């Protein structure tokens, strides 16, 4: 995926200031994977998956919400991990070997996950804790 | 899921003339599972999953396209089956034990699957063959 402006489904625009390919994951302290329709594209990007693998290999904080865990499934890092996600993909993370929990936030070592936008407060709280 | 009118994302309206709960699957010769955002809801409906299980148990034709195979994952019927799907959920059906193929249509006994709307001709052709 390229750098440059991206328009969300509600019309908000953000600027992707770096492409996955140009990222040196060693320069970053946390990886946050948001939800929506992005993860179904991101999971097909080999460079994105390499970033995810780096964070798990180095045991550095990863936070994923809603459809975000789809990227973790494709990176092969969710097996045996306690996690949650958007309920519509629950059976997919279970099939991939995750230990699914229906909680607003689930923390398993370096991994923080939440279900939906209503969980954002708990998601942010636990994410910040991992950074401290 | 209830009976009644449903409006698609492009504004087309169709009438769901029966709820999943009221369906007697023995009355039907084929099950067609379309794609889009519906399968993430349908896969959470126990009555829908019972319908899917009936078709596989009786070896009756099932056709699934795009995100449709998400419902097959949740019904626990895709393991060991040759199948295809929307590329964004490829890794999910693989995690669930499907033998993924990147073809316009894949036929494995009673199951016909396709990847996306561009495959509809082949999808329909193989679906009809199974009914003959």
Short mmCIF file of C-alpha atoms in Angstrom, two decimals:
data_model
loop_
_atom_site.label_atom_id
_atom_site.label_comp_id
_atom_site.label_asym_id
_atom_site.label_seq_id
_atom_site.Cartn_x
_atom_site.Cartn_y
_atom_site.Cartn_z
CA UNK A 1 0.00 0.00 0.00
CA UNK A 2 1.20 3.43 -1.02
CA UNK A 3 1.72 6.70 0.80
CA UNK A 4 -0.60 9.60 0.15
CA UNK A 5 -4.13 10.72 1.00
CA UNK A 6 -6.78 8.13 1.83
CA UNK A 7 -10.50 8.97 2.05
CA UNK A 8 -12.58 6.99 4.54
CA UNK A 9 -16.11 5.80 3.91
CA UNK A 10 -17.56 8.82 5.76
CA UNK A 11 -15.45 11.26 3.77
CA UNK A 12 -12.68 11.98 6.24
CA UNK A 13 -9.28 12.19 4.64
CA UNK A 14 -6.00 11.25 6.24
CA UNK A 15 -2.52 11.22 4.82
CA UNK A 16 -0.61 7.95 4.84
CA UNK A 17 2.84 9.41 5.35
CA UNK A 18 4.76 6.23 4.63
CA UNK A 19 4.18 3.07 2.58
CA UNK A 20 4.40 -0.31 4.31
CA UNK A 21 7.39 -1.17 2.15
CA UNK A 22 9.33 1.86 3.43
CA UNK A 23 8.66 1.15 7.10
CA UNK A 24 11.51 -0.07 9.27
CA UNK A 25 9.51 -1.69 12.10
CA UNK A 26 12.48 -1.44 14.46
CA UNK A 27 11.85 2.33 14.52
CA UNK A 28 8.40 1.91 16.10
CA UNK A 29 7.27 1.09 19.64
CA UNK A 30 3.70 0.00 18.95
CA UNK A 31 1.60 -1.33 16.08
CA UNK A 32 -2.09 -0.36 16.05
CA UNK A 33 -4.34 -2.16 13.56
CA UNK A 34 -7.72 -0.53 13.17
CA UNK A 35 -10.84 -2.11 11.73
CA UNK A 36 -13.27 -1.53 8.90
CA UNK A 37 -12.56 -2.75 5.41
CA UNK A 38 -8.83 -1.97 5.52
CA UNK A 39 -7.68 -5.22 7.13
CA UNK A 40 -8.96 -7.31 4.20
CA UNK A 41 -6.57 -5.38 1.97
CA UNK A 42 -3.73 -4.99 4.44
CA UNK A 43 -3.60 -8.76 5.06
CA UNK A 44 -2.76 -9.27 1.38
CA UNK A 45 0.26 -6.94 1.57
CA UNK A 46 3.44 -8.93 2.29
CA UNK A 47 5.22 -5.86 3.62
CA UNK A 48 2.43 -5.25 6.13
CA UNK A 49 2.63 -8.86 7.30
CA UNK A 50 6.40 -8.53 7.78
CA UNK A 51 5.79 -5.56 10.07
CA UNK A 52 3.32 -7.60 12.12
CA UNK A 53 5.75 -10.52 12.37
CA UNK A 54 8.52 -8.20 13.59
CA UNK A 55 6.34 -6.95 16.46
CA UNK A 56 5.43 -10.44 17.58
CA UNK A 57 8.98 -11.74 17.23
CA UNK A 58 10.30 -8.85 19.35
CA UNK A 59 7.36 -9.05 21.76
CA UNK A 60 6.53 -5.38 21.13
CA UNK A 61 3.01 -4.01 21.72
CA UNK A 62 0.36 -4.75 19.10
CA UNK A 63 -3.22 -3.47 19.39
CA UNK A 64 -5.97 -4.68 17.04
CA UNK A 65 -9.67 -3.82 17.04
CA UNK A 66 -12.79 -4.86 15.09
CA UNK A 67 -11.59 -6.46 11.81
CA UNK A 68 -7.94 -5.72 12.69
CA UNK A 69 -7.26 -9.30 13.86
CA UNK A 70 -7.77 -10.47 10.25
CA UNK A 71 -4.25 -9.18 9.66
CA UNK A 72 -3.00 -11.23 12.61
CA UNK A 73 -4.60 -14.36 11.13
CA UNK A 74 -2.78 -13.79 7.84
CA UNK A 75 0.53 -13.08 9.59
CA UNK A 76 0.15 -16.42 11.39
CA UNK A 77 0.60 -14.90 14.85
CA UNK A 78 -2.77 -15.42 16.55
CA UNK A 79 -2.62 -19.15 17.23
CA UNK A 80 -2.80 -19.92 20.95
CA UNK A 81 -3.33 -16.24 21.82
CA UNK A 82 -6.20 -14.95 23.92
CA UNK A 83 -7.93 -12.34 21.76
CA UNK A 84 -11.20 -10.73 20.78
CA UNK A 85 -12.48 -9.10 17.57
CA UNK A 86 -15.55 -7.92 15.66
CA UNK A 87 -18.14 -10.62 16.25
CA UNK A 88 -18.60 -11.19 12.50
CA UNK A 89 -15.05 -12.58 12.26
CA UNK A 90 -15.10 -14.42 15.61
CA UNK A 91 -15.27 -17.83 13.97
CA UNK A 92 -12.29 -16.97 11.75
CA UNK A 93 -9.93 -16.15 14.59
CA UNK A 94 -11.13 -19.28 16.40
CA UNK A 95 -10.42 -21.34 13.26
CA UNK A 96 -6.95 -19.79 13.19
CA UNK A 97 -6.33 -21.03 16.74
CA UNK A 98 -7.05 -17.91 18.80
CA UNK A 99 -8.57 -18.35 22.25
CA UNK A 100 -11.54 -16.05 21.71
CA UNK A 101 -13.03 -14.03 24.58
CA UNK A 102 -16.15 -11.86 24.40
CA UNK A 103 -14.74 -8.94 26.45
CA UNK A 104 -14.33 -5.22 25.76
CA UNK A 105 -10.59 -5.70 25.81
CA UNK A 106 -8.34 -8.76 25.98
CA UNK A 107 -4.65 -8.55 26.84
CA UNK A 108 -2.33 -11.48 26.17
CA UNK A 109 1.31 -10.54 26.62
CA UNK A 110 2.12 -8.01 23.86
CA UNK A 111 -1.32 -8.25 22.26
CA UNK A 112 -4.28 -6.00 23.09
CA UNK A 113 -7.55 -6.57 21.23
CA UNK A 114 -11.08 -5.18 21.31
CA UNK A 115 -14.38 -5.92 19.60
CA UNK A 116 -15.87 -2.69 18.24
CA UNK A 117 -15.85 1.13 18.51
CA UNK A 118 -17.79 0.94 21.79
CA UNK A 119 -14.72 -0.68 23.35
CA UNK A 120 -12.35 2.14 22.37
CA UNK A 121 -11.85 3.50 25.88
CA UNK A 122 -10.74 0.15 27.31
CA UNK A 123 -8.72 -0.53 24.17
CA UNK A 124 -6.80 2.73 24.48
CA UNK A 125 -6.28 2.27 28.23
CA UNK A 126 -4.67 -1.15 27.87
CA UNK A 127 -2.68 -0.09 24.83
CA UNK A 128 -1.12 2.79 26.77
CA UNK A 129 -0.37 0.49 29.72
CA UNK A 130 1.70 -1.74 27.44
CA UNK A 131 3.73 1.26 26.35
CA UNK A 132 4.64 2.25 29.90
CA UNK B 1 -32.99 -12.92 10.41
CA UNK B 2 -36.51 -11.80 9.72
CA UNK B 3 -38.72 -11.77 6.64
CA UNK B 4 -39.55 -8.49 4.98
CA UNK B 5 -37.91 -5.92 2.72
CA UNK B 6 -34.13 -5.53 2.73
CA UNK B 7 -32.34 -2.59 1.08
CA UNK B 8 -28.92 -3.27 -0.42
CA UNK B 9 -26.00 -0.86 -0.27
CA UNK B 10 -26.78 0.47 -3.75
CA UNK B 11 -30.41 1.06 -2.88
CA UNK B 12 -32.01 -1.98 -4.47
CA UNK B 13 -34.76 -3.50 -2.39
CA UNK B 14 -35.69 -7.14 -2.24
CA UNK B 15 -38.24 -8.94 -0.14
CA UNK B 16 -37.04 -11.72 2.13
CA UNK B 17 -40.13 -13.90 1.89
CA UNK B 18 -39.22 -16.25 4.71
CA UNK B 19 -37.14 -16.06 7.89
CA UNK B 20 -34.33 -18.59 8.40
CA UNK B 21 -36.18 -19.97 11.40
CA UNK B 22 -39.24 -20.78 9.29
CA UNK B 23 -37.30 -22.58 6.55
CA UNK B 24 -37.59 -26.35 6.27
CA UNK B 25 -34.38 -27.09 4.35
CA UNK B 26 -35.76 -30.43 3.17
CA UNK B 27 -38.10 -28.40 0.91
CA UNK B 28 -35.19 -26.92 -1.07
CA UNK B 29 -32.92 -28.36 -3.76
CA UNK B 30 -30.06 -25.85 -3.61
CA UNK B 31 -28.57 -23.34 -1.19
CA UNK B 32 -26.97 -20.21 -2.72
CA UNK B 33 -24.94 -17.99 -0.38
CA UNK B 34 -24.12 -14.63 -1.88
CA UNK B 35 -21.42 -12.25 -0.73
CA UNK B 36 -21.09 -8.70 0.54
CA UNK B 37 -21.62 -7.86 4.17
CA UNK B 38 -24.50 -10.30 4.69
CA UNK B 39 -22.41 -13.39 5.47
CA UNK B 40 -20.88 -11.76 8.58
CA UNK B 41 -24.39 -11.47 9.97
CA UNK B 42 -25.78 -14.71 8.58
CA UNK B 43 -22.95 -16.73 10.14
CA UNK B 44 -24.13 -15.58 13.58
CA UNK B 45 -27.66 -16.91 13.02
CA UNK B 46 -28.01 -20.44 14.37
CA UNK B 47 -31.00 -21.16 12.16
CA UNK B 48 -28.99 -20.22 9.07
CA UNK B 49 -26.17 -22.53 10.14
CA UNK B 50 -28.64 -25.40 10.62
CA UNK B 51 -29.78 -24.93 7.03
CA UNK B 52 -26.16 -25.10 5.82
CA UNK B 53 -25.50 -28.24 7.85
CA UNK B 54 -28.59 -29.93 6.40
CA UNK B 55 -27.36 -29.34 2.84
CA UNK B 56 -23.93 -30.77 3.57
CA UNK B 57 -25.29 -33.73 5.53
CA UNK B 58 -27.64 -34.62 2.67
CA UNK B 59 -25.00 -33.84 0.03
CA UNK B 60 -27.34 -31.37 -1.66
CA UNK B 61 -25.96 -28.53 -3.84
CA UNK B 62 -24.47 -25.49 -2.09
CA UNK B 63 -23.08 -22.51 -4.00
CA UNK B 64 -21.12 -19.75 -2.24
CA UNK B 65 -19.44 -16.69 -3.72
CA UNK B 66 -17.26 -13.81 -2.46
CA UNK B 67 -17.75 -13.58 1.33
CA UNK B 68 -20.34 -16.40 1.25
CA UNK B 69 -17.82 -19.04 2.43
CA UNK B 70 -17.65 -17.22 5.80
CA UNK B 71 -20.96 -18.92 6.53
CA UNK B 72 -19.44 -22.29 5.63
CA UNK B 73 -16.57 -21.65 8.07
CA UNK B 74 -19.04 -20.96 10.89
CA UNK B 75 -21.13 -24.02 10.01
CA UNK B 76 -17.97 -26.12 10.27
CA UNK B 77 -18.40 -27.67 6.84
CA UNK B 78 -15.45 -26.36 4.82
CA UNK B 79 -12.62 -28.40 6.33
CA UNK B 80 -10.92 -30.61 3.74
CA UNK B 81 -13.02 -29.14 0.92
CA UNK B 82 -11.58 -27.62 -2.25
CA UNK B 83 -13.00 -24.11 -2.40
CA UNK B 84 -12.41 -20.51 -3.39
CA UNK B 85 -13.67 -17.16 -2.07
CA UNK B 86 -13.14 -13.39 -2.03
CA UNK B 87 -9.39 -12.96 -1.75
CA UNK B 88 -9.73 -10.86 1.41
CA UNK B 89 -11.00 -13.90 3.31
CA UNK B 90 -8.70 -16.43 1.64
CA UNK B 91 -6.56 -16.89 4.73
CA UNK B 92 -9.67 -17.47 6.86
CA UNK B 93 -10.96 -20.38 4.81
CA UNK B 94 -7.44 -21.81 4.72
CA UNK B 95 -7.24 -21.50 8.54
CA UNK B 96 -10.57 -23.34 8.70
CA UNK B 97 -9.06 -26.21 6.72
CA UNK B 98 -10.31 -25.51 3.20
CA UNK B 99 -8.09 -26.44 0.27
CA UNK B 100 -8.05 -23.00 -1.37
CA UNK B 101 -7.79 -22.60 -5.14
CA UNK B 102 -7.48 -19.34 -7.03
CA UNK B 103 -9.92 -20.22 -9.85
CA UNK B 104 -13.07 -18.59 -11.19
CA UNK B 105 -15.05 -21.55 -9.94
CA UNK B 106 -14.18 -24.58 -7.81
CA UNK B 107 -16.42 -27.63 -7.60
CA UNK B 108 -15.93 -30.20 -4.84
CA UNK B 109 -18.78 -32.70 -4.72
CA UNK B 110 -21.88 -30.74 -3.63
CA UNK B 111 -20.00 -27.45 -3.18
CA UNK B 112 -19.55 -24.79 -5.87
CA UNK B 113 -17.61 -21.65 -4.99
CA UNK B 114 -16.38 -18.55 -6.77
CA UNK B 115 -14.25 -15.52 -5.92
CA UNK B 116 -16.05 -12.36 -7.01
CA UNK B 117 -18.76 -10.89 -9.27
CA UNK B 118 -16.49 -11.33 -12.31
CA UNK B 119 -16.82 -15.09 -11.84
CA UNK B 120 -20.62 -15.11 -11.91
CA UNK B 121 -20.94 -16.77 -15.32
CA UNK B 122 -18.82 -19.77 -14.32
CA UNK B 123 -20.45 -19.83 -10.89
CA UNK B 124 -23.94 -20.02 -12.38
CA UNK B 125 -22.90 -22.60 -14.97
CA UNK B 126 -21.52 -25.03 -12.38
CA UNK B 127 -24.38 -24.42 -9.99
CA UNK B 128 -26.92 -25.37 -12.65
CA UNK B 129 -24.91 -28.47 -13.56
CA UNK B 130 -25.20 -29.70 -9.97
CA UNK B 131 -28.98 -29.33 -10.16
CA UNK B 132 -29.30 -31.48 -13.28
#
